[in-house]
Amino acid sequence: MTEQPDFHGIIAYPVTPFTADERIDTTALTVIVERLVDAGVHAIAPLGSTGELAYLTEDEFDAVVDTSVAAVAGRLPVLVGVSDVTTAKTVRRAEYARQAGADAVMVAPVAYWKLSEREIAAHYASISAAVDVPIVAYNNPATSGVDMSPEFLVGMFETIDNVTMVKESTGDITRMLRIAKLSDGHLPFYNGSNPLVLEALRAGAAGWCTAAPNLRPQACLDLYEAVITGNLDHAQALYNDLKPLLEFIVAGGLATTVKAGLELLGVTAGVPRRPLLPLDDAGRAELEGLLAGNG
């Protein structure tokens, strides 16, 4: 098994910017990634849901990986989302990410047909066998159509060499606690549900996988720092301040809302790829209010 990278803290998910003719805007992507690095986040995770992975061609995937890794330039760990409905394409993406310099890959068992646990395990085992890189098992049934139980996730951790981390995005804190108990604390889990962040960090989550640092990086960093230093009253106050924005970006769709927010902050991000549509006028006005005066 390959060496485990140090993924902790604020793991920031950049958007994938497009030009007016829907090409990957590598110049804008470089700015977005460097902006996150300069803000002090702890890791960069291109090509999650925020990065519109599901809507990209293979050439576009490769371009985002290359641009993101180059922009990070070894300063932080890089976690690349590689999920696809086929095992073969997921393996290809994982291999490309590894060769480009990614420190780990994230895999959600995206499905059209409902997958059995036997099929899911075989999917992860095939990726692990083909690519010697740490794998984050990403449980997000709202987008993938597949729900992996804590028992199943811990079982894969125990039996599949490179499955070494879990991103849990159901918004159910009991699942995180169950993962910790079943693995005797040996399986790192990461919070992928933005509104759950305070509760998850207090429950022992190793980090927060989030698009929010695109819009309020310092608030995210301060919240994480307050929890790990035990300043829980301050953490609660920071969370109360940040919560309306977290709920807004989730409800409106991360790619749509975060791109709109970046544009409001003067950062080129383009619009989401159809069938996603740009945030409407009412949404932009509400988001502008949420961002006003906040760093």
C-alpha positions as a printed Julia matrix, in Angstrom:
295×3 Matrix{Float64}:
   0.0    0.0     0.0
   1.22   3.47   -0.86
   2.11   6.02    1.83
  -0.85   7.79    3.4
  -0.87  11.55    2.68
  -1.62  14.06    5.41
  -5.15  15.17    4.61
  -6.62  17.22    7.41
  -8.38  20.48    8.11
 -10.0   22.55    5.38
 -10.0   20.6     2.12
 -11.1   23.13   -0.48
 -13.04  22.26   -3.62
 -12.52  24.68   -6.53
 -15.06  25.2    -9.27
 -14.21  24.4   -12.89
 -14.49  27.66  -14.85
 -15.61  27.66  -18.47
 -15.09  30.28  -21.17
 -18.03  31.76  -23.1
 -17.71  28.95  -25.68
 -17.68  26.33  -22.87
 -14.0   25.46  -22.93
 -12.05  24.93  -19.72
 -10.68  28.33  -18.68
  -7.29  27.2   -17.43
  -6.18  30.75  -16.68
  -9.19  31.36  -14.42
  -8.78  27.93  -12.81
  -5.17  28.72  -11.95
  -6.27  31.94  -10.25
  -9.01  30.15   -8.31
  -6.69  27.41   -7.06
  -3.86  29.81   -6.18
  -6.34  32.0    -4.34
  -7.34  29.05   -2.16
  -3.73  28.05   -1.53
  -2.81  31.61   -0.6
  -5.79  31.78    1.77
  -4.23  29.0     3.86
  -6.45  25.98    3.24
  -4.91  22.6     4.06
  -5.56  20.71    0.79
  -7.05  21.22   -2.67
  -9.65  18.85   -4.16
 -10.44  19.51   -7.82
 -13.21  17.66   -9.62
 -15.68  17.06   -6.87
 -19.37  17.89   -7.27
 -18.4   21.57   -7.12
 -15.99  21.04   -9.99
 -18.75  19.59  -12.23
 -16.85  16.35  -12.81
 -19.98  14.61  -14.11
 -20.23  17.06  -17.02
 -16.65  16.91  -18.31
 -15.11  15.02  -21.22
 -11.94  13.02  -20.64
  -9.79  15.71  -22.27
 -11.39  18.3   -20.01
 -10.81  16.11  -16.97
  -7.14  15.85  -17.87
  -6.85  19.61  -18.38
  -8.36  20.35  -14.96
  -6.04  17.87  -13.27
  -2.95  19.23  -14.99
  -3.87  22.86  -14.31
  -4.79  22.26  -10.66
  -1.67  20.26   -9.83
   0.52  22.86  -11.55
  -1.17  25.7    -9.65
  -0.72  23.98   -6.29
   2.93  23.35   -7.21
   3.54  20.91   -4.39
   2.57  23.35   -1.65
  -0.42  21.31   -0.44
  -1.81  17.79   -0.84
  -4.09  17.35   -3.85
  -7.14  15.06   -3.83
  -8.68  14.47   -7.27
 -12.22  13.25   -7.86
 -12.22  10.48  -10.46
 -15.71   8.98  -10.24
 -17.54   7.58  -13.26
 -20.29   5.04  -13.9
 -17.78   2.57  -15.35
 -14.87   0.96  -13.57
 -12.65   1.26  -16.65
 -13.05   5.02  -16.94
 -12.64   5.51  -13.19
  -9.37   3.56  -13.36
  -8.19   5.66  -16.3
  -8.93   8.87  -14.44
  -7.26   7.62  -11.27
  -4.16   6.63  -13.21
  -4.03   9.99  -14.95
  -4.39  11.83  -11.64
  -1.62   9.75  -10.07
   0.77  10.37  -12.95
  -0.02  14.09  -12.86
   0.99  14.28   -9.2
  -2.2   13.82   -7.18
  -1.65  12.6    -3.63
  -4.95  10.69   -3.48
  -8.14  10.11   -5.45
 -11.77  10.25   -4.41
 -14.26   7.72   -5.71
 -18.03   7.7    -5.4
 -19.7    4.57   -6.78
 -21.83   6.49   -9.27
 -24.59   4.3   -10.65
 -27.35   4.12  -13.22
 -28.39   0.63  -12.16
 -28.59   0.14   -8.41
 -25.31  -1.5    -7.36
 -25.04  -4.33   -4.86
 -22.4   -4.26   -2.15
 -20.58  -7.02   -4.04
 -20.44  -4.81   -7.15
 -19.35  -1.74   -5.19
 -16.56  -3.66   -3.46
 -15.38  -5.09   -6.78
 -15.35  -1.58   -8.25
 -13.11  -0.23   -5.48
 -10.92  -3.35   -5.5
 -10.32  -2.96   -9.24
  -9.27   0.67   -8.81
  -7.0   -0.22   -5.89
  -5.35  -3.02   -7.84
  -4.78  -0.86  -10.9
  -3.55   2.33   -9.26
  -1.31   2.42   -6.18
  -2.68   5.61   -4.7
  -4.78   6.25   -1.57
  -8.52   6.19   -2.24
 -11.17   8.22   -0.44
 -14.45   6.31   -0.5
 -17.02   9.04   -1.07
 -20.51   8.35    0.26
 -22.97  10.83   -1.2
 -26.2    9.04   -2.11
 -27.91  12.32   -3.05
 -25.69  12.62   -6.13
 -24.33   9.12   -6.74
 -27.51   7.12   -6.2
 -25.61   4.71   -3.95
 -25.58   4.65   -0.15
 -22.73   2.83    1.61
 -23.27   1.9     5.24
 -20.59   2.5     7.9
 -20.23  -1.28    8.26
 -19.58  -1.65    4.54
 -17.13   1.27    4.4
 -15.11  -0.07    7.33
 -15.18  -3.5     5.72
 -13.6   -2.11    2.54
 -11.0   -0.29    4.64
 -10.08  -3.61    6.24
  -9.97  -5.65    3.03
  -8.98  -3.32    0.15
  -5.44  -2.02    0.51
  -5.75   1.5    -0.87
  -9.16   2.42    0.55
  -7.79   4.46    3.41
 -10.22   7.36    3.96
 -13.96   8.09    3.89
 -15.83  11.24    2.94
 -19.3   11.04    4.47
 -21.87  13.43    2.98
 -25.25  12.14    4.09
 -25.54  14.72    6.86
 -26.05  11.97    9.45
 -23.61  12.38   12.33
 -24.4    8.91   13.66
 -22.74   7.42   10.56
 -19.47   9.19   11.34
 -19.59   8.05   14.94
 -20.27   4.5    13.76
 -17.27   4.59   11.38
 -15.04   5.72   14.23
 -16.34   3.02   16.58
 -16.2    0.14   14.09
 -12.65   1.0    12.99
 -11.41   1.75   16.52
 -10.53   5.21   15.25
  -8.2    3.9    12.55
 -10.3    4.97    9.52
 -10.1    8.75    8.98
 -13.45  10.25    8.04
 -14.13  13.65    6.51
 -17.24  15.76    6.66
 -18.84  16.45    3.27
 -22.08  17.95    4.58
 -21.55  21.7     4.92
 -24.32  22.45    7.45
 -23.08  19.56    9.65
 -19.51  20.85    9.9
 -19.4   21.92   13.54
 -20.98  18.72   14.81
 -18.75  16.6    12.55
 -15.51  18.27   13.62
 -16.5   17.94   17.25
 -17.15  14.23   16.6
 -13.61  13.73   15.36
 -13.77  14.33   11.61
 -10.23  14.67   10.26
 -11.27  17.48    7.99
 -14.0   19.39    6.22
 -14.38  18.84    2.47
 -16.03  22.05    1.27
 -16.5   24.62   -1.47
 -17.15  27.37    1.08
 -13.51  28.61    1.16
 -14.0   29.93   -2.37
 -16.26  32.54   -0.8
 -15.27  32.86    2.88
 -11.92  31.18    3.38
 -10.91  32.81    6.64
 -14.22  32.01    8.32
 -13.78  28.34    7.43
 -10.21  28.27    8.7
 -11.15  30.06   11.91
 -13.96  27.59   12.58
 -11.65  24.6    12.15
  -8.98  26.17   14.34
 -11.5   26.99   17.08
 -12.67  23.37   17.23
  -9.25  21.72   17.27
  -8.02  24.11   19.98
 -11.09  23.41   22.1
 -12.52  26.92   21.9
 -16.03  25.58   21.38
 -17.98  28.71   22.32
 -16.06  30.65   19.69
 -16.55  27.8    17.23
 -20.3   27.94   17.8
 -20.36  31.69   17.17
 -18.34  31.29   13.98
 -20.62  28.51   12.8
 -23.75  30.55   13.5
 -22.31  33.33   11.34
 -21.33  31.0     8.52
 -24.37  28.7     8.56
 -26.71  30.81    6.35
 -24.11  30.84    3.56
 -23.47  27.1     3.92
 -27.18  26.34    3.7
 -27.59  28.66    0.71
 -24.82  27.18   -1.41
 -26.01  23.64   -0.75
 -29.66  24.4    -1.48
 -28.87  26.27   -4.69
 -26.34  23.77   -6.03
 -22.64  24.18   -5.31
 -21.39  24.83   -8.85
 -24.17  27.35   -9.5
 -23.93  29.27   -6.24
 -20.17  29.24   -5.78
 -19.55  30.45   -9.34
 -22.04  33.26   -8.8
 -20.39  34.14   -5.49
 -16.92  34.24   -7.03
 -18.15  36.57   -9.76
 -19.7   38.82   -7.09
 -16.28  38.88   -5.41
 -14.61  39.87   -8.67
 -13.12  36.46   -9.47
 -13.73  35.05  -12.95
 -15.54  31.73  -12.69
 -17.89  31.59  -15.67
 -21.25  29.88  -15.57
 -22.13  26.25  -14.86
 -22.42  23.82  -17.73
 -25.89  23.04  -19.02
 -28.24  21.6   -18.01
 -27.2   23.62  -14.94
 -28.13  27.28  -15.21
 -26.61  30.42  -13.66
 -28.05  31.66  -10.41
 -31.16  33.8   -10.97
 -31.43  37.46  -10.02
 -33.19  36.81   -6.73
 -30.57  34.27   -5.77
 -27.73  36.61   -6.69
 -29.24  39.36   -4.56
 -29.54  37.02   -1.57
 -25.99  35.72   -2.05
 -24.66  39.25   -2.34
 -26.22  40.03    1.02
 -24.67  36.93    2.58
 -21.24  37.91    1.3
 -21.42  41.6     2.17
 -18.78  42.57    4.67
 -17.58  38.99    5.22
 -14.04  37.69    4.62
